[in-house]
CSV table of C-alpha atoms in Angstrom, one decimal:
chain,number,residue,atom,x,y,z
A,1,MET,CA,33.1,49.3,248.5
A,2,GLU,CA,30.5,51.4,246.9
A,3,LYS,CA,29.1,54.9,247.4
A,4,LEU,CA,25.3,55.4,247.8
A,5,ILE,CA,22.7,57.7,249.5
A,6,SER,CA,21.3,57.1,253.0
A,7,LEU,CA,17.9,58.5,254.0
A,8,SER,CA,17.2,59.0,257.7
A,9,LEU,CA,13.5,59.0,258.8
A,10,GLY,CA,12.0,61.1,261.5
A,11,GLU,CA,8.7,60.7,263.3
A,12,VAL,CA,7.8,57.9,260.8
A,13,MET,CA,9.9,55.6,263.0
A,14,LEU,CA,7.5,56.3,265.9
A,15,LYS,CA,4.5,54.9,264.1
A,16,GLY,CA,4.5,51.4,265.7
A,17,ASP,CA,2.4,48.9,263.7
A,18,ASN,CA,1.8,51.4,260.9
A,19,ARG,CA,5.5,52.1,260.4
A,20,LYS,CA,5.9,49.8,257.5
A,21,THR,CA,3.1,51.5,255.6
A,22,PHE,CA,4.7,54.9,256.1
A,23,ILE,CA,8.1,53.7,255.0
A,24,ASN,CA,6.7,52.0,251.9
A,25,LYS,CA,5.1,55.3,251.0
A,26,ILE,CA,8.4,57.1,251.1
A,27,ILE,CA,10.1,54.3,249.2
A,28,GLY,CA,7.4,54.6,246.5
A,29,GLN,CA,8.0,58.3,246.2
A,30,VAL,CA,11.8,57.9,246.0
A,31,LYS,CA,11.3,55.4,243.2
A,32,LYS,CA,8.9,57.8,241.4
A,33,ILE,CA,11.2,60.8,241.4
A,34,SER,CA,14.2,58.7,240.5
A,35,LYS,CA,12.7,56.9,237.5
A,36,ASN,CA,14.7,59.0,235.0
A,37,PHE,CA,18.1,57.8,236.5
A,38,GLN,CA,19.7,54.7,235.1
A,39,ASP,CA,20.4,51.6,237.2
A,40,ILE,CA,19.0,52.9,240.4
A,41,SER,CA,17.7,50.7,243.3
A,42,VAL,CA,16.2,51.4,246.7
A,43,TYR,CA,16.2,49.2,249.8
A,44,ARG,CA,15.9,49.3,253.6
A,45,ASP,CA,18.4,48.3,256.2
A,46,PHE,CA,17.6,48.6,259.9
A,47,GLY,CA,15.3,51.7,259.8
A,48,LYS,CA,17.0,53.6,257.0
A,49,ILE,CA,16.4,53.8,253.3
A,50,TYR,CA,19.3,53.5,250.9
A,51,ILE,CA,19.5,54.5,247.3
A,52,ASN,CA,22.1,52.8,245.1
A,53,CYS,CA,22.9,54.7,241.9
A,54,HIS,CA,25.8,55.8,239.7
A,55,GLU,CA,28.2,57.9,241.7
A,56,GLU,CA,28.0,60.7,239.1
A,57,ASP,CA,24.2,60.9,239.8
A,58,ILE,CA,24.4,61.2,243.6
A,59,ASP,CA,24.3,65.0,243.8
A,60,GLU,CA,21.3,65.2,241.4
A,61,VAL,CA,19.4,62.4,243.2
A,62,ILE,CA,20.0,64.2,246.6
A,63,LYS,CA,18.4,67.4,245.1
A,64,LYS,CA,15.3,65.4,244.2
A,65,VAL,CA,14.8,63.5,247.5
A,66,LYS,CA,15.2,66.7,249.6
A,67,ASN,CA,11.6,67.5,248.7
A,68,ILE,CA,10.1,64.2,249.9
A,69,PHE,CA,8.2,64.5,253.1
A,70,GLY,CA,9.2,62.1,255.9
A,71,ILE,CA,13.0,62.3,255.3
A,72,VAL,CA,15.0,64.2,257.9
A,73,TYR,CA,18.6,63.7,256.7
A,74,ILE,CA,20.1,62.7,253.3
A,75,THR,CA,23.7,61.4,253.5
A,76,PRO,CA,26.3,60.4,250.9
A,77,THR,CA,27.5,57.1,252.4
A,78,TRP,CA,30.2,54.5,251.8
A,79,LYS,CA,29.0,50.9,252.1
A,80,ILE,CA,31.4,48.0,252.8
A,81,ASP,CA,30.9,44.3,253.7
A,82,ARG,CA,31.1,43.3,257.3
A,83,ASN,CA,34.4,41.4,256.7
A,84,MET,CA,36.0,44.9,257.0
A,85,GLU,CA,38.0,44.3,253.9
A,86,ASN,CA,37.7,47.9,252.7
A,87,PHE,CA,37.2,49.5,256.1
A,88,GLU,CA,40.4,51.7,256.0
A,89,GLU,CA,39.8,52.8,252.5
A,90,ALA,CA,36.3,53.9,253.3
A,91,VAL,CA,37.3,55.7,256.5
A,92,LEU,CA,40.0,57.7,254.5
A,93,ALA,CA,37.5,58.5,251.7
A,94,VAL,CA,35.1,60.0,254.3
A,95,ALA,CA,37.9,61.9,256.1
A,96,LYS,CA,39.7,63.3,252.9
A,97,ALA,CA,36.3,64.5,251.5
A,98,GLN,CA,36.4,67.1,254.3
A,99,ALA,CA,39.9,68.5,253.5
A,100,GLU,CA,38.7,71.3,251.2
A,101,LYS,CA,36.6,72.7,254.0
A,102,GLY,CA,39.6,73.6,256.1
A,103,TYR,CA,38.6,71.3,258.9
A,104,LYS,CA,41.3,70.3,261.4
A,105,THR,CA,39.6,68.1,264.0
A,106,PHE,CA,37.3,65.1,264.0
A,107,LYS,CA,35.5,62.6,266.2
A,108,ALA,CA,34.5,59.0,265.4
A,109,LYS,CA,31.0,58.0,266.3
A,110,ALA,CA,30.1,54.3,265.7
A,111,LYS,CA,26.8,52.6,266.3
A,112,ARG,CA,26.1,48.8,266.2
A,113,SER,CA,22.4,48.5,265.2
A,114,ASP,CA,23.1,44.8,264.7
A,115,LYS,CA,24.6,43.6,268.0
A,116,ARG,CA,25.7,40.3,266.4
A,117,PHE,CA,28.6,42.1,264.9
A,118,GLU,CA,31.7,41.1,267.0
A,119,ILE,CA,33.5,44.5,267.2
A,120,GLN,CA,31.9,46.8,269.8
A,121,SER,CA,31.2,50.5,269.1
A,122,ALA,CA,34.1,51.8,271.4
A,123,ASP,CA,36.6,49.6,269.5
A,124,LEU,CA,35.3,50.8,266.2
A,125,ASN,CA,35.8,54.4,267.3
A,126,GLN,CA,39.4,53.6,268.2
A,127,MET,CA,40.0,51.9,264.8
A,128,ILE,CA,38.6,54.9,262.9
A,129,GLY,CA,40.6,57.3,265.0
A,130,GLY,CA,43.8,55.3,264.5
A,131,ILE,CA,43.3,55.2,260.7
A,132,VAL,CA,42.7,59.0,260.4
A,133,LEU,CA,45.6,60.0,262.7
A,134,LYS,CA,48.0,57.7,260.9
A,135,ASN,CA,47.1,58.9,257.4
A,136,THR,CA,46.1,62.5,257.7
A,137,GLU,CA,46.9,65.8,259.5
A,138,TYR,CA,43.6,65.8,261.4
A,139,LYS,CA,43.6,65.8,265.2
A,140,VAL,CA,41.0,64.2,267.5
A,141,ASP,CA,38.7,66.6,269.5
A,142,VAL,CA,36.0,64.7,271.5
A,143,HIS,CA,34.3,67.8,272.7
A,144,ASN,CA,34.0,70.2,269.8
A,145,PRO,CA,35.2,68.5,266.5
A,146,ASP,CA,35.0,70.2,263.1
A,147,PHE,CA,33.3,67.1,261.8
A,148,TYR,CA,32.2,63.6,262.7
A,149,ILE,CA,33.0,60.3,261.0
A,150,TYR,CA,29.9,58.1,261.6
A,151,CYS,CA,30.0,54.3,261.3
A,152,ASP,CA,26.7,52.4,261.3
A,153,VAL,CA,26.8,48.6,261.5
A,154,LYS,CA,23.8,46.9,260.1
A,155,GLU,CA,23.6,44.1,257.5
A,156,HIS,CA,26.5,46.1,256.0
A,157,ILE,CA,28.8,48.8,257.4
A,158,TYR,CA,28.1,52.4,256.4
A,159,LEU,CA,30.6,55.2,256.8
A,160,TYR,CA,29.8,58.9,256.3
A,161,SER,CA,30.2,62.4,257.5
A,162,GLU,CA,28.1,65.0,255.6
A,163,ARG,CA,24.4,65.2,256.3
A,164,PHE,CA,21.9,67.3,254.3
A,165,LYS,CA,18.7,68.3,256.0
A,166,GLY,CA,15.5,67.0,254.5
A,167,THR,CA,11.9,68.3,254.9
A,168,GLY,CA,10.8,66.0,257.7
A,169,GLY,CA,7.0,65.5,258.3
A,170,LEU,CA,4.9,62.6,257.2
A,171,PRO,CA,4.9,61.0,253.7
A,172,LEU,CA,2.2,62.2,251.2
A,173,GLY,CA,-1.0,60.2,251.2
A,174,THR,CA,-0.9,59.0,254.8
A,175,ASN,CA,-3.5,61.6,256.0
A,176,GLY,CA,-6.0,61.7,253.2
A,177,ARG,CA,-6.7,64.4,250.5
A,178,GLY,CA,-7.1,68.1,251.0
A,179,LEU,CA,-8.5,70.9,248.8
A,180,LEU,CA,-6.4,74.1,249.1
A,181,LEU,CA,-8.0,77.5,248.4
A,182,LEU,CA,-5.1,78.8,246.4
A,183,SER,CA,-4.9,82.6,245.8
A,184,GLY,CA,-2.0,84.5,244.3
A,185,GLY,CA,-0.8,85.7,247.7
A,186,ILE,CA,2.0,84.6,250.0
A,187,ASP,CA,-0.1,82.7,252.6
A,188,SER,CA,-2.0,80.0,250.7
A,189,PRO,CA,0.9,78.2,249.0
A,190,VAL,CA,2.6,78.0,252.4
A,191,ALA,CA,-0.5,76.6,254.0
A,192,GLY,CA,-0.7,73.9,251.2
A,193,TYR,CA,3.0,73.1,251.8
A,194,MET,CA,2.5,72.8,255.6
A,195,MET,CA,-0.5,70.4,255.3
A,196,ALA,CA,1.3,68.3,252.6
A,197,LYS,CA,4.1,68.0,255.2
A,198,ARG,CA,1.5,66.4,257.5
A,199,GLY,CA,0.8,63.7,254.9
A,200,ILE,CA,-2.1,65.2,253.0
A,201,CYS,CA,-2.3,64.9,249.2
A,202,VAL,CA,-3.1,68.5,248.1
A,203,ASP,CA,-5.1,69.7,245.1
A,204,ALA,CA,-6.2,73.3,244.7
A,205,VAL,CA,-9.2,75.5,243.8
A,206,HIS,CA,-8.5,79.1,242.5
A,207,PHE,CA,-11.2,81.7,242.4
A,208,HIS,CA,-10.9,84.5,239.8
A,209,SER,CA,-13.2,87.2,238.3
A,210,TYR,CA,-12.3,87.1,234.6
A,211,PRO,CA,-12.4,89.4,232.7
A,212,PHE,CA,-12.2,91.8,235.6
A,213,THR,CA,-9.0,89.9,236.6
A,214,SER,CA,-6.4,89.1,233.9
A,215,GLU,CA,-5.2,85.9,232.4
A,216,ARG,CA,-1.7,86.8,233.7
A,217,ALA,CA,-3.1,86.7,237.2
A,218,GLU,CA,-4.4,83.2,236.5
A,219,GLU,CA,-1.0,82.2,235.1
A,220,LYS,CA,0.7,83.4,238.3
A,221,VAL,CA,-1.5,81.1,240.4
A,222,GLN,CA,-0.7,78.2,238.1
A,223,LYS,CA,3.0,79.0,238.5
A,224,LEU,CA,2.6,78.9,242.3
A,225,ALA,CA,0.8,75.5,242.0
A,226,LYS,CA,3.7,74.2,239.9
A,227,ILE,CA,6.3,75.3,242.5
A,228,LEU,CA,4.1,73.7,245.2
A,229,GLY,CA,4.0,70.5,243.0
A,230,GLN,CA,7.8,70.1,243.6
A,231,TYR,CA,6.8,68.9,247.0
A,232,THR,CA,3.3,67.4,246.4
A,233,GLY,CA,3.6,65.9,242.9
A,234,THR,CA,1.0,66.5,240.3
A,235,ILE,CA,-1.7,69.0,241.4
A,236,ARG,CA,-5.2,69.2,240.0
A,237,MET,CA,-6.4,72.8,240.1
A,238,TYR,CA,-10.1,73.7,239.8
A,239,SER,CA,-10.4,77.2,238.3
A,240,CYS,CA,-13.7,78.9,239.3
A,241,ASN,CA,-15.1,82.2,238.0
A,242,LEU,CA,-16.7,84.1,240.9
A,243,LEU,CA,-17.7,87.2,238.9
A,244,ASN,CA,-21.4,86.5,238.6
A,245,ILE,CA,-21.6,85.8,242.3
A,246,GLN,CA,-19.8,89.0,243.1
A,247,LYS,CA,-22.1,91.0,240.8
A,248,ALA,CA,-25.2,89.5,242.6
A,249,ILE,CA,-23.7,90.4,246.0
A,250,ASN,CA,-22.9,93.9,244.9
A,251,LYS,CA,-26.4,94.5,243.6
A,252,ASN,CA,-28.4,93.0,246.4
A,253,CYS,CA,-26.3,93.1,249.6
A,254,PRO,CA,-24.7,95.8,251.9
A,255,GLU,CA,-21.3,97.0,250.5
A,256,ASP,CA,-19.4,96.3,253.7
A,257,GLU,CA,-20.4,92.6,253.5
A,258,MET,CA,-18.9,91.9,250.0
A,259,THR,CA,-15.7,90.3,251.3
A,260,ILE,CA,-17.3,88.0,253.9
A,261,LEU,CA,-20.2,87.0,251.6
A,262,SER,CA,-17.7,86.2,248.8
A,263,ARG,CA,-15.7,84.1,251.2
A,264,ARG,CA,-18.8,82.1,252.2
A,265,PHE,CA,-19.5,81.3,248.5
A,266,MET,CA,-15.9,80.2,248.1
A,267,MET,CA,-16.4,77.8,251.0
A,268,ARG,CA,-19.6,76.5,249.5
A,269,ILE,CA,-17.9,75.9,246.2
A,270,ALA,CA,-14.9,74.2,247.9
A,271,GLU,CA,-17.4,72.1,249.8
A,272,GLU,CA,-19.2,71.1,246.6
A,273,ILE,CA,-15.9,70.2,244.9
A,274,SER,CA,-14.8,68.2,247.9
A,275,LYS,CA,-18.1,66.2,247.8
A,276,GLN,CA,-17.8,65.5,244.0
A,277,TYR,CA,-14.1,64.7,244.0
A,278,GLU,CA,-13.7,63.1,247.4
A,279,TYR,CA,-11.6,65.5,249.4
A,280,ASP,CA,-11.5,64.9,253.2
A,281,SER,CA,-10.5,68.4,254.1
A,282,ILE,CA,-10.4,72.1,253.0
A,283,ILE,CA,-7.1,74.0,253.5
A,284,THR,CA,-6.9,77.8,253.7
A,285,GLY,CA,-4.1,80.3,254.3
A,286,GLU,CA,-6.1,82.4,256.8
A,287,ASN,CA,-4.2,84.2,259.4
A,288,LEU,CA,-6.0,85.6,262.4
A,289,GLY,CA,-6.5,89.4,262.2
A,290,GLN,CA,-4.6,89.8,258.9
A,291,VAL,CA,-7.6,91.1,256.9
A,292,ALA,CA,-11.3,91.8,257.6
A,293,SER,CA,-12.6,88.4,256.7
A,294,GLN,CA,-10.0,86.8,259.1
A,295,THR,CA,-11.3,88.3,262.4
A,296,ILE,CA,-12.9,86.0,264.9
A,297,GLY,CA,-16.3,87.1,263.7
A,298,GLY,CA,-15.3,86.5,260.0
A,299,LEU,CA,-13.9,83.1,260.7
A,300,ASN,CA,-17.0,82.0,262.6
A,301,VAL,CA,-19.2,83.1,259.8
A,302,THR,CA,-17.3,81.3,257.0
A,303,ASN,CA,-16.7,78.3,259.2
A,304,ALA,CA,-20.4,77.7,259.4
A,305,ILE,CA,-20.5,76.6,255.7
A,306,PRO,CA,-18.5,73.4,255.2
A,307,ASP,CA,-19.3,70.1,257.0
A,308,ARG,CA,-15.8,68.8,256.8
A,309,VAL,CA,-12.6,69.8,258.6
A,310,VAL,CA,-11.0,73.1,257.6
A,311,PHE,CA,-7.3,73.3,258.2
A,312,ARG,CA,-5.8,76.8,258.8
A,313,PRO,CA,-2.1,76.0,259.6
A,314,LEU,CA,-1.1,79.7,259.5
A,315,ILE,CA,-3.8,80.9,261.9
A,316,GLY,CA,-1.5,82.0,264.7
A,317,MET,CA,1.7,82.6,262.8
A,318,ASP,CA,3.6,85.9,262.5
A,319,LYS,CA,3.7,87.2,258.9
A,320,VAL,CA,7.5,87.3,259.1
A,321,ASP,CA,7.6,83.6,259.8
A,322,ILE,CA,5.2,82.9,256.9
A,323,ILE,CA,7.4,84.9,254.5
A,324,GLU,CA,10.5,82.9,255.7
A,325,ILE,CA,8.8,79.6,254.8
A,326,ALA,CA,7.6,81.0,251.4
A,327,GLU,CA,11.2,82.0,250.6
A,328,SER,CA,12.5,78.6,251.6
A,329,ILE,CA,10.0,76.7,249.4
A,330,GLY,CA,10.5,79.0,246.5
A,331,THR,CA,7.0,80.6,246.2
A,332,TYR,CA,7.7,84.1,247.7
A,333,GLU,CA,9.0,85.8,244.5
A,334,THR,CA,6.1,84.6,242.5
A,335,SER,CA,3.5,85.5,245.2
A,336,ILE,CA,4.6,89.2,245.3
A,337,MET,CA,4.2,89.7,241.6
A,338,PRO,CA,1.7,92.6,241.3
A,339,PHE,CA,-1.3,90.9,239.7
A,340,GLU,CA,-4.9,91.4,240.9
A,341,ASP,CA,-7.1,88.7,242.4
A,342,CYS,CA,-10.8,88.2,242.8
A,343,CYS,CA,-10.8,89.8,246.3
A,344,SER,CA,-9.9,93.1,244.7
A,345,VAL,CA,-13.1,93.2,242.6
A,346,PHE,CA,-15.9,95.3,244.3
A,347,LEU,CA,-13.6,95.7,247.3
A,348,PRO,CA,-15.5,97.7,249.9
A,349,LYS,CA,-14.0,100.8,251.3
A,350,HIS,CA,-14.8,99.8,254.9
A,351,PRO,CA,-15.4,96.0,255.2
A,352,LYS,CA,-17.3,94.7,258.1
A,353,LEU,CA,-15.0,93.6,260.9
A,354,ARG,CA,-17.5,92.0,263.2
A,355,PRO,CA,-20.0,90.1,261.0
A,356,THR,CA,-22.6,87.8,262.5
A,357,ARG,CA,-24.0,84.7,261.1
A,358,LYS,CA,-27.6,86.0,261.5
A,359,GLY,CA,-26.6,89.2,259.7
A,360,VAL,CA,-25.0,87.6,256.7
A,361,GLU,CA,-27.7,84.9,256.4
A,362,LYS,CA,-30.3,87.8,256.2
A,363,SER,CA,-28.3,89.3,253.4
A,364,GLU,CA,-27.9,86.0,251.6
A,365,SER,CA,-31.7,85.5,251.7
A,366,LYS,CA,-31.8,88.2,248.9
A,367,LEU,CA,-29.7,85.9,246.7
A,368,GLN,CA,-30.3,82.7,244.7
A,369,VAL,CA,-27.6,81.0,246.6
A,370,GLU,CA,-28.0,77.4,245.3
A,371,GLU,CA,-28.4,78.6,241.7
A,372,LEU,CA,-25.3,80.8,241.9
A,373,VAL,CA,-23.2,77.9,243.2
A,374,LYS,CA,-24.6,75.5,240.6
A,375,GLU,CA,-23.8,78.0,237.8
A,376,ALA,CA,-20.2,78.5,239.1
A,377,MET,CA,-19.7,74.7,239.3
A,378,SER,CA,-21.0,74.1,235.8
A,379,GLU,CA,-18.3,76.5,234.4
A,380,LEU,CA,-15.5,74.9,236.5
A,381,GLU,CA,-12.3,74.4,234.6
A,382,ILE,CA,-10.0,71.6,235.7
A,383,ILE,CA,-6.2,72.0,235.0
A,384,THR,CA,-3.7,69.3,235.7
A,385,ILE,CA,-0.3,70.7,236.7
A,386,LYS,CA,2.3,68.1,236.5
A,387,GLN,CA,5.6,67.9,238.4
A,388,GLU,CA,8.5,68.6,236.1
A,389,ASP,CA,11.0,65.8,235.5
């Protein structure tokens, strides 16, 4: 009898012929985050992934795998051989682990994934119930139990009760690579997290206006990228100074178009980075109607720039819901730190709410667009933000 960790998979199990590829991605990520633990092994058994490690490491390993996309439940599990030699001992270990929670009732729930096993599920339920009733003070409640004792029969028998919720989604790397426009605000880290949860490997581009914006503002964004990296792994961040572009816009274009013209340049630079470094998509934290550049008109004008898909996972979300996600992934407290960003430089008093493509293209005709983009790209700084061990 040994204690290990069971990982239950969600929509990955619906992937048909591609299922093996998705599961192997998850196994690879489990091995990667657990490389610092001694004597650890990972294997599959009838649709679940199991981690065998030292019992004293189980809690710490669970903390690590909680952030791996594609896993819906993480479960400390007792494993025994199918000869049932340690069956009673394992059942009591599961039941007695619930004693400190003040539980009084239970229900057994057995499942034979391997139908070759000679004892049927109903008989296993009766066996578990008999063991618990004989050796503990618990009572059976088949309708509303305080806890369940699960029994999965596969190549081995697994017994467990506690289940910790995972992040779900699809494993990283199964839907290409995306470049996130990462600001210092609440929305963009959440957008990156949500698209990573759909299987996209996320890197980031951050626009600043140094020295008009401070080094501490840049450090704040790097900290956000580091927190995001707990879910996505190592992040490559492209740091781009937008100041000369903003000066040119301020000098040559209508004041009320500053925000939308700056946004179009951000999209141009993101598109150029995507071409040079092979990103399949661009990701933004835009939310419909939240600011002037995120009206329907503003989105139409900026959407005209890139020739690849732009993901806006927050577009129809309520701000309260976005904040809840930011709090749950650990970015919120950093996002609300009061440091300026490039959008606050040359901020118009009354930004244009209904820009048109024809209007902004007329304004851009007064600028050396290609030269400004080329200059910004030549000064691009690339920072590698590694996931902490």
